[in-house]
PDB file of C-alpha atoms and ligand atoms in Angstrom:
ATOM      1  CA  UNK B 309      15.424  -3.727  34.561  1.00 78.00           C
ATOM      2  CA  UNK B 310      18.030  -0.879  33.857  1.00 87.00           C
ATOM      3  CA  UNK B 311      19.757  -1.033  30.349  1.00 93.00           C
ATOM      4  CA  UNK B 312      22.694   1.149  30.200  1.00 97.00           C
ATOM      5  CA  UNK B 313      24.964   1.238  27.638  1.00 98.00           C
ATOM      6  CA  UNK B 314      28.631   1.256  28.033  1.00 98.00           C
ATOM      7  CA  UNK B 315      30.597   3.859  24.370  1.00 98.00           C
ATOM      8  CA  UNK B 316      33.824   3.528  25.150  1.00 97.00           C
ATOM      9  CA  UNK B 317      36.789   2.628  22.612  1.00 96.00           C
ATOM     10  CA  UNK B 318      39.404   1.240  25.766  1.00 95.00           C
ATOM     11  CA  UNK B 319      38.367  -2.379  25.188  1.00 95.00           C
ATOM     12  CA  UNK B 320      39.654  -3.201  28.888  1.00 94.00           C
ATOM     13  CA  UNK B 321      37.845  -0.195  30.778  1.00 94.00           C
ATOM     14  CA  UNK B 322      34.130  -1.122  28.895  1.00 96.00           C
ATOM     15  CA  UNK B 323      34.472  -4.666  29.717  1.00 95.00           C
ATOM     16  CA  UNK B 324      35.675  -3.392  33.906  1.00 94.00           C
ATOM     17  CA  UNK B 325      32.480  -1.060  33.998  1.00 96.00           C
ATOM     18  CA  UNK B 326      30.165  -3.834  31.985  1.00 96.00           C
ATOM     19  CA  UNK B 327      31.178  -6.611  34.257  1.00 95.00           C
ATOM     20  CA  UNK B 328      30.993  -4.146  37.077  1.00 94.00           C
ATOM     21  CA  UNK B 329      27.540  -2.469  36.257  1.00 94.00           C
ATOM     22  CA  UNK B 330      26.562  -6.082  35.924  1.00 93.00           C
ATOM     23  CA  UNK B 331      27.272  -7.338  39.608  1.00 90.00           C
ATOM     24  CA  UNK B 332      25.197  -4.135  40.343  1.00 89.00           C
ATOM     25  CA  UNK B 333      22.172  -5.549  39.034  1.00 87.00           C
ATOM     26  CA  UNK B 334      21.873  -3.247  35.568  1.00 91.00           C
ATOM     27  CA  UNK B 335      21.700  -4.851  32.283  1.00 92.00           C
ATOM     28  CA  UNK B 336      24.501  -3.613  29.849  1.00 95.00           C
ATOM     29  CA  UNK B 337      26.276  -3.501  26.781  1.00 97.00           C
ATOM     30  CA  UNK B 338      29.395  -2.366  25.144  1.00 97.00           C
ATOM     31  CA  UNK B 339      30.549  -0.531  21.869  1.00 97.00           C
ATOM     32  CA  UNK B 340      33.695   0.643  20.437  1.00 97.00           C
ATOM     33  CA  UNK B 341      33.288   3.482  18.100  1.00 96.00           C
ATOM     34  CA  UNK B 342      30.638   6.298  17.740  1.00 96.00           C
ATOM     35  CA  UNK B 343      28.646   4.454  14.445  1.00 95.00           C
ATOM     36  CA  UNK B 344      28.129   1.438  16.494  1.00 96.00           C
ATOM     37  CA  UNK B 345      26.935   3.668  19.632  1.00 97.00           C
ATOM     38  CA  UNK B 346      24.791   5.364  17.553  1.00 95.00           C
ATOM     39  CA  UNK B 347      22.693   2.073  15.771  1.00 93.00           C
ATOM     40  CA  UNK B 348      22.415   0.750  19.628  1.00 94.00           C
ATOM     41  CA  UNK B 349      20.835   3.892  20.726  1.00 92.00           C
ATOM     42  CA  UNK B 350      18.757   3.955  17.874  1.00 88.00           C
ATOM     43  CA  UNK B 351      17.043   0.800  19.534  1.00 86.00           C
ATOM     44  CA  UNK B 352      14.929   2.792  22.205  1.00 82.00           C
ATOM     45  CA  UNK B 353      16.428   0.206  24.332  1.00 86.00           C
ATOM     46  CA  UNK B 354      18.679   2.396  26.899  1.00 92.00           C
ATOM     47  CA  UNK B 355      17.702   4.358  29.983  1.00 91.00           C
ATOM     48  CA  UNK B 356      21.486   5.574  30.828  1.00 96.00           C
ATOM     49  CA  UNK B 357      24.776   6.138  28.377  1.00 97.00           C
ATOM     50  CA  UNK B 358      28.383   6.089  29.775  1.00 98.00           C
ATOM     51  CA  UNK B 359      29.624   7.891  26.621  1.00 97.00           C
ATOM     52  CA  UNK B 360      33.436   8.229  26.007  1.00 96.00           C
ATOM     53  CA  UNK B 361      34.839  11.362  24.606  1.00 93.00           C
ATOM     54  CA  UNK B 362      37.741  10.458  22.289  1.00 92.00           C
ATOM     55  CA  UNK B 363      35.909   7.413  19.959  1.00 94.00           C
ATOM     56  CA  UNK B 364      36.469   6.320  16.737  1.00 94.00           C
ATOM     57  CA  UNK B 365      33.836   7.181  13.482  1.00 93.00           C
ATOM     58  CA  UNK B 366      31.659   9.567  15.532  1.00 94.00           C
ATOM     59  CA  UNK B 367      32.904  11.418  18.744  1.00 94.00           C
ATOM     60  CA  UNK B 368      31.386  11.680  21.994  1.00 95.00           C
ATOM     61  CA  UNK B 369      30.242  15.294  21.252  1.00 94.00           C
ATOM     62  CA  UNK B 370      28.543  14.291  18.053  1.00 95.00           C
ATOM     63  CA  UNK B 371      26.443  11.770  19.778  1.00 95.00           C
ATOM     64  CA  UNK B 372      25.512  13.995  22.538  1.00 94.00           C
ATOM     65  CA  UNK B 373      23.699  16.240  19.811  1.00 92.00           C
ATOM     66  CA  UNK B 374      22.096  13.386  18.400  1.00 91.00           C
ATOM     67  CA  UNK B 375      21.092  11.816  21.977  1.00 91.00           C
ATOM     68  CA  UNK B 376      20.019  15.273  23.812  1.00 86.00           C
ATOM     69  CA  UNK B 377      16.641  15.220  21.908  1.00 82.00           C
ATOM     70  CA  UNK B 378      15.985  11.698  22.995  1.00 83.00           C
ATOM     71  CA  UNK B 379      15.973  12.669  26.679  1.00 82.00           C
ATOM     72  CA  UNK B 380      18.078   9.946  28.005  1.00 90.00           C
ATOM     73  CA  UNK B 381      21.007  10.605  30.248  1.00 94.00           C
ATOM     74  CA  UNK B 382      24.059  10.620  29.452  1.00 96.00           C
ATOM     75  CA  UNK B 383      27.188  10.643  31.716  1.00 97.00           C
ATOM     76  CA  UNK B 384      30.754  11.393  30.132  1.00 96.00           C
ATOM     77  CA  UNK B 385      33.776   9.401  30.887  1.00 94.00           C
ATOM     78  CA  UNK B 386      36.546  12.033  29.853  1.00 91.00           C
ATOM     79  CA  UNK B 387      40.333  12.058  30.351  1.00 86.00           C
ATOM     80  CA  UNK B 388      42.476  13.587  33.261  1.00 79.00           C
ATOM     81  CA  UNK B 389      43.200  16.769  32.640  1.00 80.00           C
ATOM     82  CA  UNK B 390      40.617  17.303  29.919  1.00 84.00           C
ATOM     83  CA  UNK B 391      38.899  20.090  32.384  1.00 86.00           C
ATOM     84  CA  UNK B 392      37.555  22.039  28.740  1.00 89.00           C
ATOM     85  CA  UNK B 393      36.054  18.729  27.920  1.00 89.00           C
ATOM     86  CA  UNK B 394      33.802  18.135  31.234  1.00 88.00           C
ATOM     87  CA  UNK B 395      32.572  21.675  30.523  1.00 89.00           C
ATOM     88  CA  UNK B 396      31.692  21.002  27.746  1.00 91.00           C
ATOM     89  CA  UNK B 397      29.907  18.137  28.212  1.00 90.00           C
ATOM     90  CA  UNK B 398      27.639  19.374  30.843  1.00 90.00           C
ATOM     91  CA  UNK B 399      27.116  22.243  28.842  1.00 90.00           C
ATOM     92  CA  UNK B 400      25.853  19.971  26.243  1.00 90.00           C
ATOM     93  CA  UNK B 401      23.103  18.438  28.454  1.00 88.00           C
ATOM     94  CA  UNK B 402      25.089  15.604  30.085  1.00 92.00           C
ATOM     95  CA  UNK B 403      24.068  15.331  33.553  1.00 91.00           C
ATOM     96  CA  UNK B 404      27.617  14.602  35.243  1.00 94.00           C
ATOM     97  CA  UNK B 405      30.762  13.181  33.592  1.00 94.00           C
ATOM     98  CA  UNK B 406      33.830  10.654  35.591  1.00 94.00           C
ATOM     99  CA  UNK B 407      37.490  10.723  34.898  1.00 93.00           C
ATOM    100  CA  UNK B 408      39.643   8.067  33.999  1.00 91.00           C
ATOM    101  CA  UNK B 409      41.007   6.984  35.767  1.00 90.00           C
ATOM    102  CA  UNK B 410      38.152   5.960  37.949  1.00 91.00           C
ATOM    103  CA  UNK B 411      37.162   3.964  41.120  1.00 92.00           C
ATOM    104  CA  UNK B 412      34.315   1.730  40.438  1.00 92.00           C
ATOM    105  CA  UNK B 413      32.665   2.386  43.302  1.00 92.00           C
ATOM    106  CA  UNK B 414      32.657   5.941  42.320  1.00 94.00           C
ATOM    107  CA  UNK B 415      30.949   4.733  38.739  1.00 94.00           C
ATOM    108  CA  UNK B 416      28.246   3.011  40.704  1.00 93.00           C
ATOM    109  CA  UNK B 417      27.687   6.261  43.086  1.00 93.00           C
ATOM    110  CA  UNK B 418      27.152   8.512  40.194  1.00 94.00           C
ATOM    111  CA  UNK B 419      25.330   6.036  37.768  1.00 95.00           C
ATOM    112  CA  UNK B 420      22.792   5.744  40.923  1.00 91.00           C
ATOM    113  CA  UNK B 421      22.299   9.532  41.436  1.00 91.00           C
ATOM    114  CA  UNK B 422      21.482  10.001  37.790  1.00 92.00           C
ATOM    115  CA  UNK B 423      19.322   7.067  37.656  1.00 90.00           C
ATOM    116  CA  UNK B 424      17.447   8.504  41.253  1.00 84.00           C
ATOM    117  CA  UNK B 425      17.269  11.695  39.134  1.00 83.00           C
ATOM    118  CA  UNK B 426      15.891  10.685  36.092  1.00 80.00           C
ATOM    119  CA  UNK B 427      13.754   8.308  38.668  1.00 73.00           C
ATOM    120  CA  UNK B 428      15.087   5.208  36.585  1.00 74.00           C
ATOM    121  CA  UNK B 429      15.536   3.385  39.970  1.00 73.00           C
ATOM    122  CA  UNK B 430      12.686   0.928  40.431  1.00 74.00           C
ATOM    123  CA  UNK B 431      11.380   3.480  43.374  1.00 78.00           C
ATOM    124  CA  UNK B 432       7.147   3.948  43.329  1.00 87.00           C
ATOM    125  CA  UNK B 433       6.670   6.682  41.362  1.00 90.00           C
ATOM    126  CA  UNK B 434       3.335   8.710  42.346  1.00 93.00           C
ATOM    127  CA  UNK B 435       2.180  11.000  39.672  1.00 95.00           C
ATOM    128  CA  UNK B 436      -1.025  12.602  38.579  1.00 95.00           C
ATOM    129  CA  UNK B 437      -3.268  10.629  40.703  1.00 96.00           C
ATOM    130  CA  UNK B 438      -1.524   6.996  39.812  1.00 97.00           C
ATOM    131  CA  UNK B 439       0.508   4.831  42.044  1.00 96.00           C
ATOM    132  CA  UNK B 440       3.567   3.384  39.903  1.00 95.00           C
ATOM    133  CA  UNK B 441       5.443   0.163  40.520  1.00 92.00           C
ATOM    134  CA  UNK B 442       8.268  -0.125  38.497  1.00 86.00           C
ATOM    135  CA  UNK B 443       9.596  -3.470  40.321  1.00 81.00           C
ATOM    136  CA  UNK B 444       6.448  -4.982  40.122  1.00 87.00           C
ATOM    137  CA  UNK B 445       4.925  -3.102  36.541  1.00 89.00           C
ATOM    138  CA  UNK B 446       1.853  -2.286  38.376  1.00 94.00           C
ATOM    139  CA  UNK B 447      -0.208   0.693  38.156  1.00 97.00           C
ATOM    140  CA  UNK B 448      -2.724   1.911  40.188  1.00 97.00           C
ATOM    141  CA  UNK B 449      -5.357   4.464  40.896  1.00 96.00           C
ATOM    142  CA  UNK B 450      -7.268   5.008  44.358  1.00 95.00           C
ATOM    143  CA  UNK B 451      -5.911   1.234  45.197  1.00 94.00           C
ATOM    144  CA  UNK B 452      -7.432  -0.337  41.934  1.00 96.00           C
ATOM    145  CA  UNK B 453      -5.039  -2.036  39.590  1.00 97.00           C
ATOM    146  CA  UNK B 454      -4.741  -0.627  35.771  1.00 97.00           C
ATOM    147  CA  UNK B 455      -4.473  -3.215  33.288  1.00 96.00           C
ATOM    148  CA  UNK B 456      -1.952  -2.289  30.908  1.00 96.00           C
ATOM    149  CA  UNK B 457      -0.453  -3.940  27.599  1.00 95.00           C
ATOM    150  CA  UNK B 458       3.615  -3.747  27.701  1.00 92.00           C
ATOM    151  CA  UNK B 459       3.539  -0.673  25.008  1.00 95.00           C
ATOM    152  CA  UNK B 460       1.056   1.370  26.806  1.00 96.00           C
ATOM    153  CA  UNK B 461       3.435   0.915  30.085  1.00 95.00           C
ATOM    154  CA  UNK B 462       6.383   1.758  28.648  1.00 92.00           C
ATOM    155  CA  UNK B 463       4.627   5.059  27.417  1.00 95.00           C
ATOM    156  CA  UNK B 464       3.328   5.474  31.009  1.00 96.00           C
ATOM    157  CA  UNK B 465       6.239   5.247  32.604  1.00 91.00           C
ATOM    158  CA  UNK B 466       8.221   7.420  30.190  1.00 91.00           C
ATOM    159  CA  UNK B 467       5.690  10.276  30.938  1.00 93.00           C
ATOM    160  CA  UNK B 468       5.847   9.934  34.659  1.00 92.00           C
ATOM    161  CA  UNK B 469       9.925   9.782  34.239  1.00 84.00           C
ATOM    162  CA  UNK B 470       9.935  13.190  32.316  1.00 85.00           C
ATOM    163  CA  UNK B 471       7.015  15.333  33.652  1.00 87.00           C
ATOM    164  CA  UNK B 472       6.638  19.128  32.539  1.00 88.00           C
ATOM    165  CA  UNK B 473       8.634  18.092  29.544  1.00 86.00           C
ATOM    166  CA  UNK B 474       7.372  18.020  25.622  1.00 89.00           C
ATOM    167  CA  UNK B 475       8.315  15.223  24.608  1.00 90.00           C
ATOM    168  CA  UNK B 476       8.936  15.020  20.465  1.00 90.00           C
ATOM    169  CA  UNK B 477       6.834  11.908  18.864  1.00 92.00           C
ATOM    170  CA  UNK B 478       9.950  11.024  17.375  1.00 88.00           C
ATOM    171  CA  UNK B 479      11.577  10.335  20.727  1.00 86.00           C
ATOM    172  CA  UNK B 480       8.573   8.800  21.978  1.00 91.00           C
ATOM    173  CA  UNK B 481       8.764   6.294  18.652  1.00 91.00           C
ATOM    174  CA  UNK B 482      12.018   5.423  19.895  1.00 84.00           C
ATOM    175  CA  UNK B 483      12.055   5.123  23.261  1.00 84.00           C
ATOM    176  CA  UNK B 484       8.407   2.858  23.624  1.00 89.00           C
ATOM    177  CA  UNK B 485       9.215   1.082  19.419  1.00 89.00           C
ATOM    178  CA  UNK B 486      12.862   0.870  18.919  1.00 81.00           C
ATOM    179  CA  UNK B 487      13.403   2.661  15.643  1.00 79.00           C
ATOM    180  CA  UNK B 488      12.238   5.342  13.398  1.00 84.00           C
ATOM    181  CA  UNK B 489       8.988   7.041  13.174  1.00 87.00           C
ATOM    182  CA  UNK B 490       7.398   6.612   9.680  1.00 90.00           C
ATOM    183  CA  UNK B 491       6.084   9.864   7.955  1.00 89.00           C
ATOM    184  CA  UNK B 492       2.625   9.693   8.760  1.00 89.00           C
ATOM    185  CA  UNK B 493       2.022   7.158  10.971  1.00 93.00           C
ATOM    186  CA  UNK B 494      -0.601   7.647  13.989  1.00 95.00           C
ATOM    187  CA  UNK B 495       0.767   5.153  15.960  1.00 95.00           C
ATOM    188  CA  UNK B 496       2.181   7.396  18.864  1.00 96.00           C
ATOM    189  CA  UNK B 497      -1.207   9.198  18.152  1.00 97.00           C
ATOM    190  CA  UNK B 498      -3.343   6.033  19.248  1.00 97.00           C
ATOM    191  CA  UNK B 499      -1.532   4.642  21.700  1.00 98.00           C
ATOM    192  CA  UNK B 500      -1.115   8.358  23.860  1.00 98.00           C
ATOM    193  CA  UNK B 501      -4.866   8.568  23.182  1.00 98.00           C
ATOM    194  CA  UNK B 502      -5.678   4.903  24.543  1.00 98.00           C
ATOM    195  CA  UNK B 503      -3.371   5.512  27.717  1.00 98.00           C
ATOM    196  CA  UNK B 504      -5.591   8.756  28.655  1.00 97.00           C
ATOM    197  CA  UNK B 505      -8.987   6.896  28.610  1.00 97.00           C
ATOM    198  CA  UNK B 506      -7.164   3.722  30.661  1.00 97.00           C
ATOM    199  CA  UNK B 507      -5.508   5.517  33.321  1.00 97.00           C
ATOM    200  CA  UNK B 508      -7.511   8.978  33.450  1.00 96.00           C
ATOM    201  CA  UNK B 509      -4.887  11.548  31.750  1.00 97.00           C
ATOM    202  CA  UNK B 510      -7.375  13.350  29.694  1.00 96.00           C
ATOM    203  CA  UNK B 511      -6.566  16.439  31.565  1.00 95.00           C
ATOM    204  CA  UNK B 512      -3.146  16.263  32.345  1.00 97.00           C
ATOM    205  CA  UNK B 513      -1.208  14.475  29.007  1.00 97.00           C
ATOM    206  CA  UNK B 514      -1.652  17.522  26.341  1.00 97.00           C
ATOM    207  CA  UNK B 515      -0.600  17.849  22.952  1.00 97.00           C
ATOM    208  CA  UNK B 516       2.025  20.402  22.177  1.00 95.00           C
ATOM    209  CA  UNK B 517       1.351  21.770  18.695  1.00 93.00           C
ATOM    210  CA  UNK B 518       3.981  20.360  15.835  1.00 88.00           C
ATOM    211  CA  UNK B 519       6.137  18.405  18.810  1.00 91.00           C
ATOM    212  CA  UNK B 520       4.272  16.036  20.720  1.00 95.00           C
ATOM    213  CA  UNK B 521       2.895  15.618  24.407  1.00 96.00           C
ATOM    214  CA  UNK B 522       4.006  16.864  27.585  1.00 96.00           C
ATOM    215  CA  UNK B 523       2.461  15.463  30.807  1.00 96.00           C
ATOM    216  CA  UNK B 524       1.551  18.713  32.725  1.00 96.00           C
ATOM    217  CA  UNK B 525       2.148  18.418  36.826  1.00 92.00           C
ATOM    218  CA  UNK B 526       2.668  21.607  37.743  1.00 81.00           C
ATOM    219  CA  UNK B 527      -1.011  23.383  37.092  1.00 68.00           C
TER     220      UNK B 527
HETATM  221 CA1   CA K 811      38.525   6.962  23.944  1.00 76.14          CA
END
């Protein structure tokens, strides 16, 4: 399932693209101001973020710097006429932005393109020598089915989602957790070192000195 969450202050236009997101089959919430945005994103919880400009507490902008690291996509909802804004946004990372106001069926066209990009649809994914199921949360390798635990899935499928890219251990905390990485801790350590052995990524899911991992496709 897709979780996307809906920042946008215009109480009527978040509950329009919730209830239409919805009937599209993607799981989503709503909040109001930038604070609020920020604790839900804090979860791990989201693949996609339809992030208003102009918010209360913390603006668009702010978040983007806060949500670029994280690696999830983000796609701005910015005013008419606010061309300097949709530059900037993309600029920023974001991979496409939508102007109020908007169709919905426009909304669901570019929602899907970024999701296709990111490879957040439930499409196979085949990577490194594994056969990925998102639909069904199967994994497999020459035909044979990997058993996985939820966590070590999660982690799986965040790799094959972001290949060629270091990912921080921070993020990964976040995104497979929920929450923030204590100083220390091994745990994103462990698991990446368990997921290797299972599924046969000893030479492909390298450690990148200080940051994290990055699961190397390109040879
Ligand atoms: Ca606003």
């Amino acid at each position: 399932m897709i979780n996307i969450l809906i920042v946008e202050d215009e109480i009527s236009i978040a509950k329009l693209m919730k209830m239409s997101l919805k009937r599209a089959g993607y799981e989503c919430d709503c909040v109001y101001d930038g604070e609020e945005a920020a604790d839900r994103i804090g979860t791990g919880k989201y693949d996609l973020i339809l992030l208003d400009v102009m918010l209360p507490k913390i603006s668009g902008f702010e978040l983007m710097e806060y949500i670029r690291p994280m690696g999830i996509p983000v796609i701005f909802i910015t005013a008419k006429n606010a061309v300097a804004d949709r530059v900037k946004g993309l600029r920023m990372g974001a991979e496409d932005y939508i102007v109020k106001p908007f169709e919905i069926i426009e909304l669901l066209a570019r929602v899907d393109v970024v999701l296709r990009r990111y490879r957040l649809s439930d499409d196979i994914i085949d990577i490194c020598g594994l056969h990925i199921d998102p639909q069904a949360m199967r994994v497999q390798r020459d035909g044979k089915e990997i058993p996985l635990t939820k966590k070590e899935y999660d982690l799986l499928l965040l790799f094959a989602r972001n290949p060629d890219t270091a990912l921080y251990r921070e993020t990964i905390y976040e995104r497979v957790w929920g929450g923030e990485l204590e100083y220390g801790s091994k745990a994103v350590d462990l698991l990446v070192q368990r997921l290797r052995k299972k599924v046969g990524w000893n030479q492909v899911l390298k450690a990148v000195n200080k940051v994290g991992y990055r699961l190397e496709v390109r040879q």
